């Protein structure tokens, strides 16, 4: 009788096909990847939703939209340039410098635009600033995760 129970228990163990996907060394966890993507989506969505609901003029909304796109692009470009240099992949000094300059300019334009925006209350300015920073940080993190995953799987 005990052997029958042991056989049933062993068969249940064998029929439970839990195949665990092994993570490579240096590859970010799926939870970290998901959290990074979620942060990017939340930051960009909140920023765009705030722009859509804003009472500012269309050209002002366009300015803030372009600053977001410029900031996202420049942050990803800078992350790639820094990572390439670190890994010994040739990066020209002009591209590296332009990447830094573009990110600094996007942050300065956002800061100056929010400082001079008379039609936006202080809490809205803080909202746009935080959504902008969250989006830039998340874009860098997503780019890093993509690069780390690609490198780990090679």
PDB file of N, CA and C in Angstrom, residues 13-117:
ATOM      1  N   UNK A  13       4.920  14.136  -9.268  1.00  0.00           N
ATOM      2  CA  UNK A  13       6.126  14.952  -9.404  1.00  0.00           C
ATOM      3  C   UNK A  13       6.613  14.974 -10.845  1.00  0.00           C
ATOM      4  N   UNK A  14       6.573  13.829 -11.483  1.00  0.00           N
ATOM      5  CA  UNK A  14       7.068  13.727 -12.848  1.00  0.00           C
ATOM      6  C   UNK A  14       6.136  14.417 -13.834  1.00  0.00           C
ATOM      7  N   UNK A  15       4.844  14.397 -13.579  1.00  0.00           N
ATOM      8  CA  UNK A  15       3.897  14.986 -14.525  1.00  0.00           C
ATOM      9  C   UNK A  15       3.759  16.493 -14.331  1.00  0.00           C
ATOM     10  N   UNK A  16       4.459  17.047 -13.368  1.00  0.00           N
ATOM     11  CA  UNK A  16       4.410  18.486 -13.122  1.00  0.00           C
ATOM     12  C   UNK A  16       5.552  19.154 -13.887  1.00  0.00           C
ATOM     13  N   UNK A  17       5.306  19.497 -15.149  1.00  0.00           N
ATOM     14  CA  UNK A  17       6.408  20.012 -15.986  1.00  0.00           C
ATOM     15  C   UNK A  17       6.653  21.498 -15.761  1.00  0.00           C
ATOM     16  N   UNK A  18       7.246  21.835 -14.657  1.00  0.00           N
ATOM     17  CA  UNK A  18       7.593  23.234 -14.401  1.00  0.00           C
ATOM     18  C   UNK A  18       9.001  23.463 -14.915  1.00  0.00           C
ATOM     19  N   UNK A  19       9.066  23.920 -16.125  1.00  0.00           N
ATOM     20  CA  UNK A  19      10.375  24.199 -16.697  1.00  0.00           C
ATOM     21  C   UNK A  19      10.730  25.632 -16.372  1.00  0.00           C
ATOM     22  N   UNK A  20      11.767  25.784 -15.637  1.00  0.00           N
ATOM     23  CA  UNK A  20      12.214  27.114 -15.243  1.00  0.00           C
ATOM     24  C   UNK A  20      13.180  27.644 -16.297  1.00  0.00           C
ATOM     25  N   UNK A  21      12.885  28.821 -16.797  1.00  0.00           N
ATOM     26  CA  UNK A  21      13.769  29.455 -17.772  1.00  0.00           C
ATOM     27  C   UNK A  21      14.941  30.046 -17.011  1.00  0.00           C
ATOM     28  N   UNK A  22      16.109  29.616 -17.384  1.00  0.00           N
ATOM     29  CA  UNK A  22      17.308  30.081 -16.690  1.00  0.00           C
ATOM     30  C   UNK A  22      17.713  31.452 -17.222  1.00  0.00           C
ATOM     31  N   UNK A  23      18.047  32.303 -16.284  1.00  0.00           N
ATOM     32  CA  UNK A  23      18.492  33.640 -16.623  1.00  0.00           C
ATOM     33  C   UNK A  23      20.002  33.606 -16.779  1.00  0.00           C
ATOM     34  N   UNK A  24      20.487  34.244 -17.801  1.00  0.00           N
ATOM     35  CA  UNK A  24      21.925  34.293 -18.067  1.00  0.00           C
ATOM     36  C   UNK A  24      22.603  35.275 -17.113  1.00  0.00           C
ATOM     37  N   UNK A  25      23.907  35.098 -16.907  1.00  0.00           N
ATOM     38  CA  UNK A  25      24.668  36.028 -16.079  1.00  0.00           C
ATOM     39  C   UNK A  25      24.639  37.416 -16.704  1.00  0.00           C
ATOM     40  N   UNK A  26      24.333  38.408 -15.893  1.00  0.00           N
ATOM     41  CA  UNK A  26      24.302  39.780 -16.373  1.00  0.00           C
ATOM     42  C   UNK A  26      22.971  40.209 -16.949  1.00  0.00           C
ATOM     43  N   UNK A  27      22.058  39.280 -17.120  1.00  0.00           N
ATOM     44  CA  UNK A  27      20.744  39.621 -17.676  1.00  0.00           C
ATOM     45  C   UNK A  27      19.834  40.104 -16.553  1.00  0.00           C
ATOM     46  N   UNK A  28      19.147  41.213 -16.752  1.00  0.00           N
ATOM     47  CA  UNK A  28      18.219  41.704 -15.729  1.00  0.00           C
ATOM     48  C   UNK A  28      17.049  40.737 -15.548  1.00  0.00           C
ATOM     49  N   UNK A  29      16.479  40.727 -14.370  1.00  0.00           N
ATOM     50  CA  UNK A  29      15.326  39.860 -14.116  1.00  0.00           C
ATOM     51  C   UNK A  29      14.116  40.380 -14.880  1.00  0.00           C
ATOM     52  N   UNK A  30      13.180  39.492 -15.120  1.00  0.00           N
ATOM     53  CA  UNK A  30      11.977  39.895 -15.851  1.00  0.00           C
ATOM     54  C   UNK A  30      11.159  40.906 -15.048  1.00  0.00           C
ATOM     55  N   UNK A  31      11.229  40.818 -13.725  1.00  0.00           N
ATOM     56  CA  UNK A  31      10.513  41.780 -12.880  1.00  0.00           C
ATOM     57  C   UNK A  31      11.113  43.178 -13.050  1.00  0.00           C
ATOM     58  N   UNK A  32      12.437  43.256 -13.089  1.00  0.00           N
ATOM     59  CA  UNK A  32      13.095  44.554 -13.273  1.00  0.00           C
ATOM     60  C   UNK A  32      12.797  45.118 -14.657  1.00  0.00           C
ATOM     61  N   UNK A  33      12.801  44.246 -15.661  1.00  0.00           N
ATOM     62  CA  UNK A  33      12.459  44.704 -17.016  1.00  0.00           C
ATOM     63  C   UNK A  33      11.032  45.232 -17.049  1.00  0.00           C
ATOM     64  N   UNK A  34      10.126  44.485 -16.440  1.00  0.00           N
ATOM     65  CA  UNK A  34       8.721  44.904 -16.414  1.00  0.00           C
ATOM     66  C   UNK A  34       8.516  46.205 -15.657  1.00  0.00           C
ATOM     67  N   UNK A  35       9.211  46.344 -14.528  1.00  0.00           N
ATOM     68  CA  UNK A  35       9.092  47.578 -13.738  1.00  0.00           C
ATOM     69  C   UNK A  35       9.630  48.777 -14.520  1.00  0.00           C
ATOM     70  N   UNK A  36      10.702  48.570 -15.269  1.00  0.00           N
ATOM     71  CA  UNK A  36      11.272  49.656 -16.072  1.00  0.00           C
ATOM     72  C   UNK A  36      10.321  50.080 -17.180  1.00  0.00           C
ATOM     73  N   UNK A  37       9.748  49.099 -17.857  1.00  0.00           N
ATOM     74  CA  UNK A  37       8.792  49.408 -18.927  1.00  0.00           C
ATOM     75  C   UNK A  37       7.552  50.078 -18.353  1.00  0.00           C
ATOM     76  N   UNK A  38       7.093  49.581 -17.204  1.00  0.00           N
ATOM     77  CA  UNK A  38       5.920  50.187 -16.561  1.00  0.00           C
ATOM     78  C   UNK A  38       6.205  51.636 -16.170  1.00  0.00           C
ATOM     79  N   UNK A  39       7.396  51.895 -15.632  1.00  0.00           N
ATOM     80  CA  UNK A  39       7.756  53.273 -15.252  1.00  0.00           C
ATOM     81  C   UNK A  39       7.788  54.178 -16.476  1.00  0.00           C
ATOM     82  N   UNK A  40       8.318  53.667 -17.573  1.00  0.00           N
ATOM     83  CA  UNK A  40       8.353  54.463 -18.808  1.00  0.00           C
ATOM     84  C   UNK A  40       6.937  54.754 -19.297  1.00  0.00           C
ATOM     85  N   UNK A  41       6.103  53.743 -19.339  1.00  0.00           N
ATOM     86  CA  UNK A  41       4.722  53.935 -19.801  1.00  0.00           C
ATOM     87  C   UNK A  41       3.947  54.873 -18.878  1.00  0.00           C
ATOM     88  N   UNK A  42       4.129  54.723 -17.580  1.00  0.00           N
ATOM     89  CA  UNK A  42       3.427  55.586 -16.626  1.00  0.00           C
ATOM     90  C   UNK A  42       3.907  57.027 -16.759  1.00  0.00           C
ATOM     91  N   UNK A  43       5.216  57.228 -16.837  1.00  0.00           N
ATOM     92  CA  UNK A  43       5.758  58.583 -16.956  1.00  0.00           C
ATOM     93  C   UNK A  43       5.313  59.286 -18.217  1.00  0.00           C
ATOM     94  N   UNK A  44       5.462  58.605 -19.346  1.00  0.00           N
ATOM     95  CA  UNK A  44       5.078  59.210 -20.630  1.00  0.00           C
ATOM     96  C   UNK A  44       3.561  59.406 -20.703  1.00  0.00           C
ATOM     97  N   UNK A  45       2.799  58.419 -20.260  1.00  0.00           N
ATOM     98  CA  UNK A  45       1.329  58.530 -20.298  1.00  0.00           C
ATOM     99  C   UNK A  45       0.837  59.662 -19.417  1.00  0.00           C
ATOM    100  N   UNK A  46       1.383  59.763 -18.217  1.00  0.00           N
ATOM    101  CA  UNK A  46       0.964  60.839 -17.312  1.00  0.00           C
ATOM    102  C   UNK A  46       1.301  62.207 -17.902  1.00  0.00           C
ATOM    103  N   UNK A  47       2.485  62.321 -18.456  1.00  0.00           N
ATOM    104  CA  UNK A  47       2.913  63.582 -19.068  1.00  0.00           C
ATOM    105  C   UNK A  47       1.982  63.955 -20.219  1.00  0.00           C
ATOM    106  N   UNK A  48       1.725  62.992 -21.111  1.00  0.00           N
ATOM    107  CA  UNK A  48       0.870  63.267 -22.270  1.00  0.00           C
ATOM    108  C   UNK A  48      -0.577  63.517 -21.861  1.00  0.00           C
ATOM    109  N   UNK A  49      -1.060  62.795 -20.857  1.00  0.00           N
ATOM    110  CA  UNK A  49      -2.420  63.020 -20.371  1.00  0.00           C
ATOM    111  C   UNK A  49      -2.538  64.415 -19.759  1.00  0.00           C
ATOM    112  N   UNK A  50      -1.492  64.813 -19.036  1.00  0.00           N
ATOM    113  CA  UNK A  50      -1.476  66.168 -18.484  1.00  0.00           C
ATOM    114  C   UNK A  50      -1.493  67.226 -19.574  1.00  0.00           C
ATOM    115  N   UNK A  51      -0.725  66.990 -20.649  1.00  0.00           N
ATOM    116  CA  UNK A  51      -0.736  67.936 -21.771  1.00  0.00           C
ATOM    117  C   UNK A  51      -2.098  67.988 -22.451  1.00  0.00           C
ATOM    118  N   UNK A  52      -2.713  66.818 -22.610  1.00  0.00           N
ATOM    119  CA  UNK A  52      -4.017  66.749 -23.280  1.00  0.00           C
ATOM    120  C   UNK A  52      -5.071  67.521 -22.485  1.00  0.00           C
ATOM    121  N   UNK A  53      -5.022  67.424 -21.179  1.00  0.00           N
ATOM    122  CA  UNK A  53      -6.018  68.078 -20.324  1.00  0.00           C
ATOM    123  C   UNK A  53      -5.654  69.506 -19.950  1.00  0.00           C
ATOM    124  N   UNK A  54      -4.489  69.965 -20.358  1.00  0.00           N
ATOM    125  CA  UNK A  54      -4.031  71.307 -19.980  1.00  0.00           C
ATOM    126  C   UNK A  54      -4.844  72.384 -20.685  1.00  0.00           C
ATOM    127  N   UNK A  55      -4.928  73.526 -20.037  1.00  0.00           N
ATOM    128  CA  UNK A  55      -5.656  74.660 -20.626  1.00  0.00           C
ATOM    129  C   UNK A  55      -4.736  75.605 -21.378  1.00  0.00           C
ATOM    130  N   UNK A  56      -3.491  75.199 -21.579  1.00  0.00           N
ATOM    131  CA  UNK A  56      -2.534  76.057 -22.288  1.00  0.00           C
ATOM    132  C   UNK A  56      -2.799  76.021 -23.791  1.00  0.00           C
ATOM    133  N   UNK A  57      -2.200  76.955 -24.487  1.00  0.00           N
ATOM    134  CA  UNK A  57      -2.382  77.031 -25.937  1.00  0.00           C
ATOM    135  C   UNK A  57      -1.700  75.861 -26.629  1.00  0.00           C
ATOM    136  N   UNK A  58      -2.132  75.605 -27.853  1.00  0.00           N
ATOM    137  CA  UNK A  58      -1.631  74.454 -28.604  1.00  0.00           C
ATOM    138  C   UNK A  58      -0.125  74.548 -28.870  1.00  0.00           C
ATOM    139  N   UNK A  59       0.378  75.750 -29.148  1.00  0.00           N
ATOM    140  CA  UNK A  59       1.824  75.874 -29.393  1.00  0.00           C
ATOM    141  C   UNK A  59       2.629  75.599 -28.125  1.00  0.00           C
ATOM    142  N   UNK A  60       2.086  75.929 -26.977  1.00  0.00           N
ATOM    143  CA  UNK A  60       2.758  75.630 -25.712  1.00  0.00           C
ATOM    144  C   UNK A  60       2.738  74.123 -25.441  1.00  0.00           C
ATOM    145  N   UNK A  61       1.616  73.488 -25.740  1.00  0.00           N
ATOM    146  CA  UNK A  61       1.536  72.033 -25.602  1.00  0.00           C
ATOM    147  C   UNK A  61       2.540  71.353 -26.536  1.00  0.00           C
ATOM    148  N   UNK A  62       2.665  71.882 -27.738  1.00  0.00           N
ATOM    149  CA  UNK A  62       3.628  71.348 -28.696  1.00  0.00           C
ATOM    150  C   UNK A  62       5.053  71.497 -28.196  1.00  0.00           C
ATOM    151  N   UNK A  63       5.349  72.626 -27.562  1.00  0.00           N
ATOM    152  CA  UNK A  63       6.684  72.838 -26.999  1.00  0.00           C
ATOM    153  C   UNK A  63       7.004  71.768 -25.964  1.00  0.00           C
ATOM    154  N   UNK A  64       6.089  71.526 -25.036  1.00  0.00           N
ATOM    155  CA  UNK A  64       6.328  70.533 -23.986  1.00  0.00           C
ATOM    156  C   UNK A  64       6.381  69.112 -24.550  1.00  0.00           C
ATOM    157  N   UNK A  65       5.614  68.842 -25.587  1.00  0.00           N
ATOM    158  CA  UNK A  65       5.673  67.521 -26.224  1.00  0.00           C
ATOM    159  C   UNK A  65       7.042  67.301 -26.880  1.00  0.00           C
ATOM    160  N   UNK A  66       7.521  68.303 -27.609  1.00  0.00           N
ATOM    161  CA  UNK A  66       8.824  68.187 -28.281  1.00  0.00           C
ATOM    162  C   UNK A  66       9.944  68.046 -27.256  1.00  0.00           C
ATOM    163  N   UNK A  67       9.847  68.746 -26.139  1.00  0.00           N
ATOM    164  CA  UNK A  67      10.861  68.631 -25.092  1.00  0.00           C
ATOM    165  C   UNK A  67      10.881  67.203 -24.540  1.00  0.00           C
ATOM    166  N   UNK A  68       9.712  66.593 -24.367  1.00  0.00           N
ATOM    167  CA  UNK A  68       9.670  65.204 -23.889  1.00  0.00           C
ATOM    168  C   UNK A  68      10.339  64.262 -24.887  1.00  0.00           C
ATOM    169  N   UNK A  69       9.985  64.389 -26.158  1.00  0.00           N
ATOM    170  CA  UNK A  69      10.570  63.516 -27.185  1.00  0.00           C
ATOM    171  C   UNK A  69      12.077  63.738 -27.274  1.00  0.00           C
ATOM    172  N   UNK A  70      12.501  64.993 -27.253  1.00  0.00           N
ATOM    173  CA  UNK A  70      13.921  65.333 -27.313  1.00  0.00           C
ATOM    174  C   UNK A  70      14.667  64.764 -26.100  1.00  0.00           C
ATOM    175  N   UNK A  71      14.070  64.893 -24.929  1.00  0.00           N
ATOM    176  CA  UNK A  71      14.689  64.365 -23.715  1.00  0.00           C
ATOM    177  C   UNK A  71      14.810  62.854 -23.735  1.00  0.00           C
ATOM    178  N   UNK A  72      13.770  62.179 -24.206  1.00  0.00           N
ATOM    179  CA  UNK A  72      13.814  60.715 -24.281  1.00  0.00           C
ATOM    180  C   UNK A  72      14.886  60.254 -25.258  1.00  0.00           C
ATOM    181  N   UNK A  73      14.907  60.872 -26.422  1.00  0.00           N
ATOM    182  CA  UNK A  73      15.891  60.479 -27.432  1.00  0.00           C
ATOM    183  C   UNK A  73      17.316  60.753 -26.951  1.00  0.00           C
ATOM    184  N   UNK A  74      17.540  61.942 -26.400  1.00  0.00           N
ATOM    185  CA  UNK A  74      18.894  62.291 -25.983  1.00  0.00           C
ATOM    186  C   UNK A  74      19.369  61.424 -24.821  1.00  0.00           C
ATOM    187  N   UNK A  75      18.471  61.045 -23.922  1.00  0.00           N
ATOM    188  CA  UNK A  75      18.888  60.199 -22.798  1.00  0.00           C
ATOM    189  C   UNK A  75      19.259  58.794 -23.259  1.00  0.00           C
ATOM    190  N   UNK A  76      18.504  58.247 -24.187  1.00  0.00           N
ATOM    191  CA  UNK A  76      18.833  56.922 -24.722  1.00  0.00           C
ATOM    192  C   UNK A  76      20.137  56.988 -25.516  1.00  0.00           C
ATOM    193  N   UNK A  77      20.306  58.031 -26.288  1.00  0.00           N
ATOM    194  CA  UNK A  77      21.523  58.196 -27.071  1.00  0.00           C
ATOM    195  C   UNK A  77      22.748  58.329 -26.168  1.00  0.00           C
ATOM    196  N   UNK A  78      22.619  59.097 -25.103  1.00  0.00           N
ATOM    197  CA  UNK A  78      23.724  59.246 -24.161  1.00  0.00           C
ATOM    198  C   UNK A  78      24.033  57.924 -23.474  1.00  0.00           C
ATOM    199  N   UNK A  79      23.005  57.190 -23.073  1.00  0.00           N
ATOM    200  CA  UNK A  79      23.229  55.901 -22.411  1.00  0.00           C
ATOM    201  C   UNK A  79      23.981  54.961 -23.331  1.00  0.00           C
ATOM    202  N   UNK A  80      23.614  54.957 -24.597  1.00  0.00           N
ATOM    203  CA  UNK A  80      24.289  54.099 -25.568  1.00  0.00           C
ATOM    204  C   UNK A  80      25.744  54.529 -25.747  1.00  0.00           C
ATOM    205  N   UNK A  81      25.983  55.816 -25.847  1.00  0.00           N
ATOM    206  CA  UNK A  81      27.350  56.310 -26.038  1.00  0.00           C
ATOM    207  C   UNK A  81      28.226  55.983 -24.828  1.00  0.00           C
ATOM    208  N   UNK A  82      27.700  56.185 -23.635  1.00  0.00           N
ATOM    209  CA  UNK A  82      28.456  55.883 -22.421  1.00  0.00           C
ATOM    210  C   UNK A  82      28.762  54.395 -22.350  1.00  0.00           C
ATOM    211  N   UNK A  83      27.770  53.571 -22.650  1.00  0.00           N
ATOM    212  CA  UNK A  83      27.949  52.122 -22.595  1.00  0.00           C
ATOM    213  C   UNK A  83      28.936  51.648 -23.658  1.00  0.00           C
ATOM    214  N   UNK A  84      28.838  52.216 -24.860  1.00  0.00           N
ATOM    215  CA  UNK A  84      29.793  51.844 -25.914  1.00  0.00           C
ATOM    216  C   UNK A  84      31.221  52.163 -25.492  1.00  0.00           C
ATOM    217  N   UNK A  85      31.424  53.349 -24.932  1.00  0.00           N
ATOM    218  CA  UNK A  85      32.770  53.727 -24.481  1.00  0.00           C
ATOM    219  C   UNK A  85      33.268  52.766 -23.406  1.00  0.00           C
ATOM    220  N   UNK A  86      32.387  52.420 -22.497  1.00  0.00           N
ATOM    221  CA  UNK A  86      32.759  51.521 -21.403  1.00  0.00           C
ATOM    222  C   UNK A  86      33.152  50.135 -21.918  1.00  0.00           C
ATOM    223  N   UNK A  87      32.503  49.676 -22.977  1.00  0.00           N
ATOM    224  CA  UNK A  87      32.772  48.347 -23.517  1.00  0.00           C
ATOM    225  C   UNK A  87      33.858  48.350 -24.584  1.00  0.00           C
ATOM    226  N   UNK A  88      34.474  49.495 -24.828  1.00  0.00           N
ATOM    227  CA  UNK A  88      35.559  49.564 -25.790  1.00  0.00           C
ATOM    228  C   UNK A  88      35.107  49.692 -27.227  1.00  0.00           C
ATOM    229  N   UNK A  89      33.828  49.944 -27.450  1.00  0.00           N
ATOM    230  CA  UNK A  89      33.310  50.174 -28.801  1.00  0.00           C
ATOM    231  C   UNK A  89      33.620  51.628 -29.157  1.00  0.00           C
ATOM    232  N   UNK A  90      34.209  51.874 -30.323  1.00  0.00           N
ATOM    233  CA  UNK A  90      34.611  53.247 -30.653  1.00  0.00           C
ATOM    234  C   UNK A  90      33.419  54.215 -30.708  1.00  0.00           C
ATOM    235  N   UNK A  91      33.576  55.317 -30.008  1.00  0.00           N
ATOM    236  CA  UNK A  91      32.594  56.400 -30.010  1.00  0.00           C
ATOM    237  C   UNK A  91      33.384  57.684 -30.207  1.00  0.00           C
ATOM    238  N   UNK A  92      32.995  58.464 -31.199  1.00  0.00           N
ATOM    239  CA  UNK A  92      33.717  59.718 -31.426  1.00  0.00           C
ATOM    240  C   UNK A  92      33.411  60.691 -30.294  1.00  0.00           C
ATOM    241  N   UNK A  93      34.377  61.527 -30.014  1.00  0.00           N
ATOM    242  CA  UNK A  93      34.196  62.522 -28.952  1.00  0.00           C
ATOM    243  C   UNK A  93      33.086  63.512 -29.295  1.00  0.00           C
ATOM    244  N   UNK A  94      32.920  63.803 -30.577  1.00  0.00           N
ATOM    245  CA  UNK A  94      31.879  64.752 -30.976  1.00  0.00           C
ATOM    246  C   UNK A  94      30.488  64.170 -30.689  1.00  0.00           C
ATOM    247  N   UNK A  95      30.296  62.890 -30.990  1.00  0.00           N
ATOM    248  CA  UNK A  95      28.997  62.254 -30.708  1.00  0.00           C
ATOM    249  C   UNK A  95      28.753  62.170 -29.207  1.00  0.00           C
ATOM    250  N   UNK A  96      29.776  61.803 -28.467  1.00  0.00           N
ATOM    251  CA  UNK A  96      29.671  61.715 -27.012  1.00  0.00           C
ATOM    252  C   UNK A  96      29.316  63.085 -26.422  1.00  0.00           C
ATOM    253  N   UNK A  97      30.005  64.127 -26.902  1.00  0.00           N
ATOM    254  CA  UNK A  97      29.739  65.484 -26.423  1.00  0.00           C
ATOM    255  C   UNK A  97      28.353  65.970 -26.806  1.00  0.00           C
ATOM    256  N   UNK A  98      27.932  65.682 -28.039  1.00  0.00           N
ATOM    257  CA  UNK A  98      26.595  66.095 -28.484  1.00  0.00           C
ATOM    258  C   UNK A  98      25.512  65.381 -27.685  1.00  0.00           C
ATOM    259  N   UNK A  99      25.750  64.132 -27.338  1.00  0.00           N
ATOM    260  CA  UNK A  99      24.776  63.386 -26.537  1.00  0.00           C
ATOM    261  C   UNK A  99      24.592  64.041 -25.171  1.00  0.00           C
ATOM    262  N   UNK A 100      25.699  64.392 -24.538  1.00  0.00           N
ATOM    263  CA  UNK A 100      25.607  65.082 -23.255  1.00  0.00           C
ATOM    264  C   UNK A 100      24.924  66.440 -23.412  1.00  0.00           C
ATOM    265  N   UNK A 101      25.331  67.187 -24.433  1.00  0.00           N
ATOM    266  CA  UNK A 101      24.770  68.515 -24.662  1.00  0.00           C
ATOM    267  C   UNK A 101      23.264  68.451 -24.923  1.00  0.00           C
ATOM    268  N   UNK A 102      22.835  67.484 -25.709  1.00  0.00           N
ATOM    269  CA  UNK A 102      21.412  67.356 -26.028  1.00  0.00           C
ATOM    270  C   UNK A 102      20.592  67.076 -24.770  1.00  0.00           C
ATOM    271  N   UNK A 103      21.080  66.199 -23.913  1.00  0.00           N
ATOM    272  CA  UNK A 103      20.347  65.908 -22.677  1.00  0.00           C
ATOM    273  C   UNK A 103      20.301  67.132 -21.765  1.00  0.00           C
ATOM    274  N   UNK A 104      21.424  67.810 -21.637  1.00  0.00           N
ATOM    275  CA  UNK A 104      21.465  69.012 -20.798  1.00  0.00           C
ATOM    276  C   UNK A 104      20.535  70.082 -21.353  1.00  0.00           C
ATOM    277  N   UNK A 105      20.529  70.260 -22.657  1.00  0.00           N
ATOM    278  CA  UNK A 105      19.646  71.260 -23.268  1.00  0.00           C
ATOM    279  C   UNK A 105      18.180  70.903 -23.051  1.00  0.00           C
ATOM    280  N   UNK A 106      17.833  69.630 -23.194  1.00  0.00           N
ATOM    281  CA  UNK A 106      16.426  69.252 -22.994  1.00  0.00           C
ATOM    282  C   UNK A 106      15.989  69.517 -21.556  1.00  0.00           C
ATOM    283  N   UNK A 107      16.854  69.226 -20.593  1.00  0.00           N
ATOM    284  CA  UNK A 107      16.515  69.486 -19.185  1.00  0.00           C
ATOM    285  C   UNK A 107      16.429  70.987 -18.928  1.00  0.00           C
ATOM    286  N   UNK A 108      17.365  71.754 -19.506  1.00  0.00           N
ATOM    287  CA  UNK A 108      17.319  73.210 -19.344  1.00  0.00           C
ATOM    288  C   UNK A 108      16.068  73.816 -19.975  1.00  0.00           C
ATOM    289  N   UNK A 109      15.723  73.362 -21.172  1.00  0.00           N
ATOM    290  CA  UNK A 109      14.518  73.891 -21.825  1.00  0.00           C
ATOM    291  C   UNK A 109      13.263  73.573 -21.009  1.00  0.00           C
ATOM    292  N   UNK A 110      13.213  72.391 -20.447  1.00  0.00           N
ATOM    293  CA  UNK A 110      12.067  72.025 -19.614  1.00  0.00           C
ATOM    294  C   UNK A 110      12.013  72.912 -18.372  1.00  0.00           C
ATOM    295  N   UNK A 111      13.160  73.094 -17.743  1.00  0.00           N
ATOM    296  CA  UNK A 111      13.224  73.929 -16.534  1.00  0.00           C
ATOM    297  C   UNK A 111      12.855  75.376 -16.839  1.00  0.00           C
ATOM    298  N   UNK A 112      13.430  75.935 -17.885  1.00  0.00           N
ATOM    299  CA  UNK A 112      13.150  77.328 -18.256  1.00  0.00           C
ATOM    300  C   UNK A 112      11.691  77.486 -18.676  1.00  0.00           C
ATOM    301  N   UNK A 113      11.171  76.515 -19.451  1.00  0.00           N
ATOM    302  CA  UNK A 113       9.778  76.581 -19.882  1.00  0.00           C
ATOM    303  C   UNK A 113       8.813  76.549 -18.711  1.00  0.00           C
ATOM    304  N   UNK A 114       9.074  75.665 -17.746  1.00  0.00           N
ATOM    305  CA  UNK A 114       8.191  75.591 -16.573  1.00  0.00           C
ATOM    306  C   UNK A 114       8.335  76.813 -15.684  1.00  0.00           C
ATOM    307  N   UNK A 115       9.548  77.332 -15.563  1.00  0.00           N
ATOM    308  CA  UNK A 115       9.768  78.512 -14.725  1.00  0.00           C
ATOM    309  C   UNK A 115       9.022  79.724 -15.282  1.00  0.00           C
ATOM    310  N   UNK A 116       9.036  79.865 -16.607  1.00  0.00           N
ATOM    311  CA  UNK A 116       8.410  81.029 -17.234  1.00  0.00           C
ATOM    312  C   UNK A 116       6.943  80.837 -17.587  1.00  0.00           C
ATOM    313  N   UNK A 117       6.391  79.665 -17.351  1.00  0.00           N
ATOM    314  CA  UNK A 117       4.987  79.406 -17.705  1.00  0.00           C
ATOM    315  C   UNK A 117       4.071  80.074 -16.689  1.00  0.00           C
TER     316      UNK A 117
END
